[in-house]
Amino acid sequence: MGPLITNGIISPETDLLLAFIIGIGFGFVLESSGFSSSRKLAGVFYGYDMVVLKVFFTAGITAMTGLLFFSLFGWIDMDMVYINPTFLTSAIAGGVIMGAGFIMGGFCPGTSLCGAAIGKIDAMVFVGGLFIGVLMFTEGYPLLEGLYNAKPMGMVKISEILNVSDGVMALLFIAMASGAFWLAEWFEKRSKKVEY
Amino acid sequence: MNERGVERSKKYINPYLGGVLLGIVLIAANFVSGRGLGASGAVKSVVVEAVDIVAPNHTENSAFYSEYLELHPQPLKAWLVFHVLGVIVGGFISGVLANRLKFKVEHSPRITSRRRLIFALAGGILFGLGSQIGRGCTSGAALSGMAVFSFGGIVTMMTIFATAYGLAYFFRKNWI
């Protein structure tokens, strides 16, 4: 049955309309969870507000187990779902640059759009920065090409690397997330309160 | 936490509920379109389209732009572009309902608005560049990648958080 678009159940135009509706859901949940505030987001790095960790990992394990069940029930063909390909060098290099951007800017791209949508001027400036950064990549591509394409590993899954089934991998993620939630609550109670 | 803080935090939904709802949105994206969520990819579509309008000779002669335009002849008619327009609308609706619409520069009382904006710009530039090198940002690579067990997505997720934690000490004045 799913994915609806690859199985020809919906037209490409309907797919774009649904992309818009799914986007509304995404933006609504992000903003309702407080992700339009950079000071709330940055709390995860200082322990005064762990909302990022809680929302992110709950969403990750919900989607992971949900998709496993969808696949089990025959509702979705996971072979047709896009798995981000792995290029190890660029995955690490990009992550390091984004991590620095996160602690300096207080947003990531999706959350900055939510902040901008409710009038946060710092979020609008961050979005402006995104355009400059992407332009630096597209213009600098000849210089970055080697790094970008180094160590291709294909559409490899972490469960394949660790040689466990997807179900066991999901269980490990749920266990790690549960531990992280417990730690997050513990840190929040003990850390210095920050007014924002 | 003082009373004001409690009152304010009530306006946001419970983070675990927010996470479950976000997870459902992510399942929906995979079920409908066979792909996860994203944000930075839409910025690339807009940048490529803009460069192509301003300097068509340049895009023709550059391997990156010409390949991108061959694969996506209409960069703006893309899943992520419509998706991101939705994100802005969804964020706005939530802000209206929670009475949070306000033009302001949010920053720690210990720093000036000007300093906050300079760091926001620098952070945006780095995130824009990093998201292209890493083939996706926190949404497209980290969260969506984790949901489908993508090794690269999970590596990117861990690197983003590890780097931010590693640098947190140096930028603490901006936040605490």
Short mmCIF file of N, CA and C in Angstrom, two decimals, chain B residues 3-139:
data_model
loop_
_atom_site.label_atom_id
_atom_site.label_comp_id
_atom_site.label_asym_id
_atom_site.label_seq_id
_atom_site.Cartn_x
_atom_site.Cartn_y
_atom_site.Cartn_z
N GLU B 3 6.76 31.68 39.64
CA GLU B 3 5.41 31.55 39.12
C GLU B 3 5.31 31.90 37.64
N ARG B 4 6.07 32.91 37.27
CA ARG B 4 5.99 33.34 35.87
C ARG B 4 6.47 32.22 34.94
N GLY B 5 7.56 31.59 35.37
CA GLY B 5 8.11 30.50 34.58
C GLY B 5 7.13 29.36 34.43
N VAL B 6 6.47 29.02 35.54
CA VAL B 6 5.49 27.92 35.50
C VAL B 6 4.37 28.27 34.55
N GLU B 7 3.88 29.50 34.70
CA GLU B 7 2.76 29.94 33.87
C GLU B 7 3.13 29.86 32.39
N ARG B 8 4.36 30.30 32.08
CA ARG B 8 4.78 30.33 30.70
C ARG B 8 4.95 28.92 30.14
N SER B 9 5.56 28.05 30.94
CA SER B 9 5.84 26.72 30.42
C SER B 9 4.55 25.95 30.15
N LYS B 10 3.47 26.33 30.82
CA LYS B 10 2.19 25.64 30.61
C LYS B 10 1.69 25.82 29.18
N LYS B 11 2.11 26.90 28.57
CA LYS B 11 1.59 27.19 27.24
C LYS B 11 2.11 26.20 26.20
N TYR B 12 3.25 25.61 26.48
CA TYR B 12 3.77 24.62 25.54
C TYR B 12 3.19 23.26 25.88
N ILE B 13 3.07 22.39 24.88
CA ILE B 13 2.53 21.08 25.16
C ILE B 13 3.60 20.22 25.84
N ASN B 14 3.17 19.15 26.46
CA ASN B 14 4.11 18.22 27.10
C ASN B 14 5.11 17.71 26.04
N PRO B 15 6.43 17.74 26.37
CA PRO B 15 7.42 17.38 25.35
C PRO B 15 7.30 15.94 24.85
N TYR B 16 6.89 15.03 25.72
CA TYR B 16 6.75 13.63 25.26
C TYR B 16 5.55 13.50 24.33
N LEU B 17 4.48 14.25 24.63
CA LEU B 17 3.33 14.26 23.72
C LEU B 17 3.76 14.88 22.38
N GLY B 18 4.50 15.98 22.46
CA GLY B 18 5.00 16.63 21.24
C GLY B 18 5.84 15.66 20.42
N GLY B 19 6.66 14.86 21.11
CA GLY B 19 7.50 13.89 20.41
C GLY B 19 6.68 12.83 19.71
N VAL B 20 5.63 12.32 20.39
CA VAL B 20 4.78 11.30 19.77
C VAL B 20 4.09 11.89 18.53
N LEU B 21 3.57 13.13 18.67
CA LEU B 21 2.90 13.76 17.53
C LEU B 21 3.88 13.96 16.36
N LEU B 22 5.10 14.39 16.70
CA LEU B 22 6.11 14.59 15.66
C LEU B 22 6.45 13.26 14.99
N GLY B 23 6.52 12.20 15.80
CA GLY B 23 6.77 10.87 15.25
C GLY B 23 5.68 10.46 14.28
N ILE B 24 4.42 10.78 14.62
CA ILE B 24 3.29 10.43 13.74
C ILE B 24 3.39 11.21 12.43
N VAL B 25 3.78 12.49 12.52
CA VAL B 25 3.97 13.29 11.30
C VAL B 25 5.05 12.64 10.41
N LEU B 26 6.11 12.17 11.05
CA LEU B 26 7.21 11.54 10.31
C LEU B 26 6.77 10.22 9.67
N ILE B 27 5.94 9.44 10.38
CA ILE B 27 5.40 8.20 9.79
C ILE B 27 4.54 8.56 8.58
N ALA B 28 3.72 9.61 8.73
CA ALA B 28 2.86 10.03 7.63
C ALA B 28 3.67 10.39 6.39
N ALA B 29 4.79 11.11 6.59
CA ALA B 29 5.64 11.49 5.45
C ALA B 29 6.18 10.25 4.75
N ASN B 30 6.61 9.28 5.52
CA ASN B 30 7.13 8.05 4.93
C ASN B 30 6.03 7.25 4.24
N PHE B 31 4.86 7.21 4.86
CA PHE B 31 3.75 6.44 4.31
C PHE B 31 3.25 7.07 3.00
N VAL B 32 3.15 8.38 2.98
CA VAL B 32 2.63 9.06 1.80
C VAL B 32 3.70 9.13 0.70
N SER B 33 4.89 9.62 1.07
CA SER B 33 5.87 9.99 0.05
C SER B 33 7.12 9.13 0.06
N GLY B 34 7.21 8.19 0.98
CA GLY B 34 8.39 7.32 1.02
C GLY B 34 9.65 8.04 1.42
N ARG B 35 9.52 9.11 2.21
CA ARG B 35 10.67 9.90 2.62
C ARG B 35 10.37 10.59 3.95
N GLY B 36 11.41 11.10 4.56
CA GLY B 36 11.21 11.75 5.85
C GLY B 36 10.94 13.23 5.71
N LEU B 37 11.10 13.94 6.83
CA LEU B 37 10.88 15.39 6.87
C LEU B 37 12.17 16.10 6.46
N GLY B 38 12.11 17.40 6.33
CA GLY B 38 13.32 18.14 5.98
C GLY B 38 13.09 19.63 6.04
N ALA B 39 14.18 20.36 5.92
CA ALA B 39 14.07 21.82 5.93
C ALA B 39 15.14 22.43 5.02
N SER B 40 16.40 22.02 5.22
CA SER B 40 17.49 22.68 4.51
C SER B 40 17.44 22.44 2.99
N GLY B 41 16.89 21.29 2.58
CA GLY B 41 16.82 20.99 1.15
C GLY B 41 16.02 22.04 0.39
N ALA B 42 15.00 22.60 1.05
CA ALA B 42 14.18 23.62 0.40
C ALA B 42 14.99 24.90 0.18
N VAL B 43 15.88 25.20 1.11
CA VAL B 43 16.75 26.38 0.97
C VAL B 43 17.63 26.20 -0.27
N LYS B 44 18.13 24.97 -0.46
CA LYS B 44 18.96 24.72 -1.64
C LYS B 44 18.16 24.94 -2.93
N SER B 45 16.89 24.45 -2.97
CA SER B 45 16.06 24.66 -4.15
C SER B 45 15.94 26.14 -4.48
N VAL B 46 15.69 26.94 -3.44
CA VAL B 46 15.52 28.38 -3.65
C VAL B 46 16.83 29.01 -4.12
N VAL B 47 17.95 28.60 -3.52
CA VAL B 47 19.25 29.16 -3.89
C VAL B 47 19.56 28.83 -5.36
N VAL B 48 19.35 27.58 -5.75
CA VAL B 48 19.66 27.19 -7.13
C VAL B 48 18.77 27.97 -8.10
N GLU B 49 17.49 28.06 -7.79
CA GLU B 49 16.56 28.80 -8.66
C GLU B 49 17.00 30.26 -8.77
N ALA B 50 17.35 30.87 -7.63
CA ALA B 50 17.73 32.28 -7.62
C ALA B 50 19.00 32.51 -8.43
N VAL B 51 20.00 31.64 -8.25
CA VAL B 51 21.25 31.80 -8.99
C VAL B 51 20.99 31.61 -10.48
N ASP B 52 20.10 30.68 -10.82
CA ASP B 52 19.79 30.42 -12.22
C ASP B 52 19.11 31.63 -12.87
N ILE B 53 18.31 32.36 -12.08
CA ILE B 53 17.63 33.54 -12.62
C ILE B 53 18.62 34.69 -12.77
N VAL B 54 19.44 34.88 -11.73
CA VAL B 54 20.37 36.02 -11.72
C VAL B 54 21.52 35.81 -12.71
N ALA B 55 22.06 34.59 -12.73
CA ALA B 55 23.25 34.34 -13.57
C ALA B 55 23.12 33.02 -14.32
N PRO B 56 22.27 32.97 -15.36
CA PRO B 56 22.06 31.70 -16.07
C PRO B 56 23.33 31.15 -16.72
N ASN B 57 24.22 32.06 -17.15
CA ASN B 57 25.48 31.58 -17.75
C ASN B 57 26.32 30.83 -16.74
N HIS B 58 26.30 31.36 -15.53
CA HIS B 58 27.08 30.77 -14.45
C HIS B 58 26.58 29.35 -14.14
N THR B 59 25.25 29.17 -14.04
CA THR B 59 24.72 27.85 -13.70
C THR B 59 24.99 26.85 -14.83
N GLU B 60 24.98 27.37 -16.09
CA GLU B 60 25.26 26.47 -17.22
C GLU B 60 26.68 25.95 -17.17
N ASN B 61 27.60 26.82 -16.74
CA ASN B 61 29.02 26.44 -16.77
C ASN B 61 29.48 25.70 -15.51
N SER B 62 28.64 25.73 -14.48
CA SER B 62 29.07 25.05 -13.24
C SER B 62 28.51 23.63 -13.22
N ALA B 63 29.38 22.68 -12.91
CA ALA B 63 28.96 21.27 -12.92
C ALA B 63 27.84 21.05 -11.90
N PHE B 64 27.99 21.65 -10.72
CA PHE B 64 27.00 21.41 -9.66
C PHE B 64 25.61 21.88 -10.08
N TYR B 65 25.51 23.16 -10.49
CA TYR B 65 24.19 23.71 -10.83
C TYR B 65 23.59 22.99 -12.04
N SER B 66 24.42 22.74 -13.07
CA SER B 66 23.85 22.15 -14.27
C SER B 66 23.35 20.73 -13.98
N GLU B 67 24.08 19.99 -13.16
CA GLU B 67 23.60 18.64 -12.80
C GLU B 67 22.32 18.72 -11.99
N TYR B 68 22.29 19.66 -11.05
CA TYR B 68 21.11 19.80 -10.18
C TYR B 68 19.88 20.18 -11.03
N LEU B 69 20.10 21.12 -11.96
CA LEU B 69 18.97 21.57 -12.78
C LEU B 69 18.53 20.50 -13.77
N GLU B 70 19.45 19.63 -14.15
CA GLU B 70 19.07 18.54 -15.05
C GLU B 70 18.16 17.56 -14.31
N LEU B 71 18.52 17.29 -13.05
CA LEU B 71 17.71 16.37 -12.24
C LEU B 71 16.40 17.04 -11.79
N HIS B 72 16.47 18.34 -11.51
CA HIS B 72 15.28 19.08 -11.03
C HIS B 72 15.09 20.30 -11.93
N PRO B 73 14.43 20.10 -13.08
CA PRO B 73 14.29 21.24 -14.02
C PRO B 73 13.51 22.41 -13.41
N GLN B 74 12.60 22.10 -12.48
CA GLN B 74 11.87 23.17 -11.79
C GLN B 74 12.17 23.05 -10.30
N PRO B 75 13.27 23.68 -9.85
CA PRO B 75 13.70 23.48 -8.45
C PRO B 75 12.62 23.80 -7.43
N LEU B 76 11.76 24.77 -7.73
CA LEU B 76 10.78 25.18 -6.73
C LEU B 76 9.57 24.25 -6.67
N LYS B 77 9.40 23.44 -7.72
CA LYS B 77 8.28 22.49 -7.68
C LYS B 77 8.76 21.20 -7.04
N ALA B 78 9.19 21.32 -5.78
CA ALA B 78 9.79 20.18 -5.10
C ALA B 78 9.03 19.86 -3.82
N TRP B 79 9.07 18.61 -3.43
CA TRP B 79 8.39 18.14 -2.22
C TRP B 79 8.78 19.00 -1.02
N LEU B 80 10.12 19.21 -0.87
CA LEU B 80 10.60 19.93 0.32
C LEU B 80 10.17 21.40 0.34
N VAL B 81 10.04 22.00 -0.84
CA VAL B 81 9.63 23.41 -0.90
C VAL B 81 8.20 23.55 -0.38
N PHE B 82 7.31 22.67 -0.85
CA PHE B 82 5.92 22.71 -0.38
C PHE B 82 5.85 22.35 1.12
N HIS B 83 6.69 21.40 1.49
CA HIS B 83 6.75 20.97 2.88
C HIS B 83 7.14 22.13 3.80
N VAL B 84 8.17 22.87 3.38
CA VAL B 84 8.67 23.97 4.21
C VAL B 84 7.67 25.13 4.27
N LEU B 85 6.96 25.37 3.16
CA LEU B 85 5.89 26.38 3.22
C LEU B 85 4.87 25.97 4.28
N GLY B 86 4.58 24.67 4.33
CA GLY B 86 3.69 24.16 5.36
C GLY B 86 4.23 24.37 6.76
N VAL B 87 5.53 24.16 6.94
CA VAL B 87 6.15 24.34 8.27
C VAL B 87 5.93 25.78 8.75
N ILE B 88 6.12 26.73 7.84
CA ILE B 88 5.94 28.15 8.22
C ILE B 88 4.47 28.40 8.60
N VAL B 89 3.55 27.87 7.79
CA VAL B 89 2.12 28.06 8.08
C VAL B 89 1.76 27.37 9.40
N GLY B 90 2.24 26.14 9.59
CA GLY B 90 1.95 25.40 10.83
C GLY B 90 2.49 26.10 12.06
N GLY B 91 3.71 26.61 11.97
CA GLY B 91 4.30 27.34 13.08
C GLY B 91 3.50 28.59 13.39
N PHE B 92 3.07 29.26 12.34
CA PHE B 92 2.29 30.49 12.50
C PHE B 92 0.95 30.19 13.18
N ILE B 93 0.25 29.13 12.73
CA ILE B 93 -1.05 28.77 13.33
C ILE B 93 -0.88 28.48 14.82
N SER B 94 0.15 27.69 15.14
CA SER B 94 0.39 27.37 16.56
C SER B 94 0.67 28.63 17.35
N GLY B 95 1.46 29.55 16.77
CA GLY B 95 1.78 30.81 17.44
C GLY B 95 0.55 31.66 17.67
N VAL B 96 -0.37 31.66 16.69
CA VAL B 96 -1.62 32.43 16.83
C VAL B 96 -2.46 31.84 17.97
N LEU B 97 -2.62 30.52 17.94
CA LEU B 97 -3.47 29.86 18.94
C LEU B 97 -2.92 30.04 20.36
N ALA B 98 -1.59 30.07 20.49
CA ALA B 98 -0.99 30.19 21.82
C ALA B 98 -0.68 31.64 22.17
N ASN B 99 -1.08 32.55 21.29
CA ASN B 99 -0.87 33.98 21.52
C ASN B 99 0.62 34.31 21.68
N ARG B 100 1.44 33.79 20.77
CA ARG B 100 2.88 34.02 20.85
C ARG B 100 3.42 34.88 19.71
N LEU B 101 2.55 35.46 18.90
CA LEU B 101 3.04 36.26 17.78
C LEU B 101 3.59 37.59 18.29
N LYS B 102 4.85 37.84 18.04
CA LYS B 102 5.44 39.10 18.48
C LYS B 102 6.78 39.29 17.78
N PHE B 103 7.00 40.49 17.25
CA PHE B 103 8.31 40.77 16.68
C PHE B 103 9.28 41.05 17.81
N LYS B 104 10.29 40.21 17.96
CA LYS B 104 11.29 40.51 18.98
C LYS B 104 12.58 39.74 18.72
N VAL B 105 13.66 40.26 19.29
CA VAL B 105 14.93 39.55 19.27
C VAL B 105 15.04 38.87 20.64
N GLU B 106 15.03 37.56 20.64
CA GLU B 106 15.08 36.85 21.92
C GLU B 106 16.55 36.64 22.29
N HIS B 107 16.94 37.12 23.46
CA HIS B 107 18.33 36.92 23.86
C HIS B 107 18.46 36.96 25.37
N SER B 108 19.57 36.43 25.85
CA SER B 108 19.85 36.46 27.28
C SER B 108 20.02 37.91 27.72
N PRO B 109 19.57 38.26 28.93
CA PRO B 109 19.75 39.64 29.40
C PRO B 109 21.23 40.04 29.51
N ARG B 110 22.10 39.06 29.49
CA ARG B 110 23.53 39.36 29.63
C ARG B 110 24.19 39.78 28.33
N ILE B 111 23.47 39.63 27.21
CA ILE B 111 24.06 40.07 25.93
C ILE B 111 23.12 41.05 25.23
N THR B 112 23.67 41.79 24.28
CA THR B 112 22.85 42.76 23.55
C THR B 112 22.14 42.07 22.38
N SER B 113 21.09 42.75 21.86
CA SER B 113 20.40 42.25 20.68
C SER B 113 21.36 42.12 19.51
N ARG B 114 22.25 43.11 19.41
CA ARG B 114 23.20 43.12 18.31
C ARG B 114 24.09 41.88 18.34
N ARG B 115 24.59 41.54 19.53
CA ARG B 115 25.43 40.34 19.66
C ARG B 115 24.63 39.08 19.30
N ARG B 116 23.37 39.04 19.79
CA ARG B 116 22.51 37.87 19.48
C ARG B 116 22.35 37.72 17.97
N LEU B 117 22.12 38.83 17.28
CA LEU B 117 21.86 38.75 15.84
C LEU B 117 23.12 38.34 15.08
N ILE B 118 24.28 38.83 15.52
CA ILE B 118 25.53 38.44 14.85
C ILE B 118 25.74 36.93 14.99
N PHE B 119 25.49 36.41 16.20
CA PHE B 119 25.66 34.97 16.40
C PHE B 119 24.59 34.17 15.65
N ALA B 120 23.38 34.71 15.57
CA ALA B 120 22.32 34.02 14.82
C ALA B 120 22.71 33.92 13.35
N LEU B 121 23.28 35.01 12.82
CA LEU B 121 23.69 34.99 11.41
C LEU B 121 24.81 33.98 11.19
N ALA B 122 25.81 34.02 12.08
CA ALA B 122 26.94 33.09 11.96
C ALA B 122 26.45 31.64 12.08
N GLY B 123 25.55 31.40 13.04
CA GLY B 123 25.02 30.06 13.22
C GLY B 123 24.25 29.59 11.99
N GLY B 124 23.47 30.49 11.42
CA GLY B 124 22.71 30.15 10.22
C GLY B 124 23.62 29.80 9.05
N ILE B 125 24.68 30.59 8.89
CA ILE B 125 25.63 30.33 7.80
C ILE B 125 26.26 28.94 7.98
N LEU B 126 26.72 28.66 9.21
CA LEU B 126 27.34 27.36 9.46
C LEU B 126 26.34 26.23 9.25
N PHE B 127 25.11 26.40 9.76
CA PHE B 127 24.12 25.34 9.60
C PHE B 127 23.79 25.12 8.13
N GLY B 128 23.71 26.21 7.37
CA GLY B 128 23.42 26.08 5.94
C GLY B 128 24.51 25.31 5.22
N LEU B 129 25.75 25.69 5.49
CA LEU B 129 26.89 25.01 4.86
C LEU B 129 26.96 23.55 5.32
N GLY B 130 26.88 23.34 6.63
CA GLY B 130 26.99 21.98 7.19
C GLY B 130 25.89 21.05 6.69
N SER B 131 24.68 21.59 6.54
CA SER B 131 23.57 20.74 6.10
C SER B 131 23.79 20.24 4.68
N GLN B 132 24.46 21.04 3.87
CA GLN B 132 24.72 20.59 2.50
C GLN B 132 25.84 19.55 2.47
N ILE B 133 26.88 19.80 3.26
CA ILE B 133 27.98 18.82 3.31
C ILE B 133 27.47 17.51 3.90
N GLY B 134 26.66 17.59 4.95
CA GLY B 134 26.16 16.40 5.63
C GLY B 134 24.92 15.79 5.00
N ARG B 135 24.49 16.30 3.85
CA ARG B 135 23.31 15.78 3.13
C ARG B 135 22.05 15.84 3.98
N GLY B 136 21.84 16.91 4.69
CA GLY B 136 20.61 17.07 5.46
C GLY B 136 20.89 17.63 6.83
N CYS B 137 19.85 18.24 7.42
CA CYS B 137 20.05 18.89 8.72
C CYS B 137 19.47 18.03 9.84
N THR B 138 19.12 18.65 10.93
CA THR B 138 18.57 17.93 12.09
C THR B 138 17.29 17.19 11.71
N SER B 139 16.49 17.77 10.79
CA SER B 139 15.26 17.10 10.38
C SER B 139 15.55 16.00 9.37
#
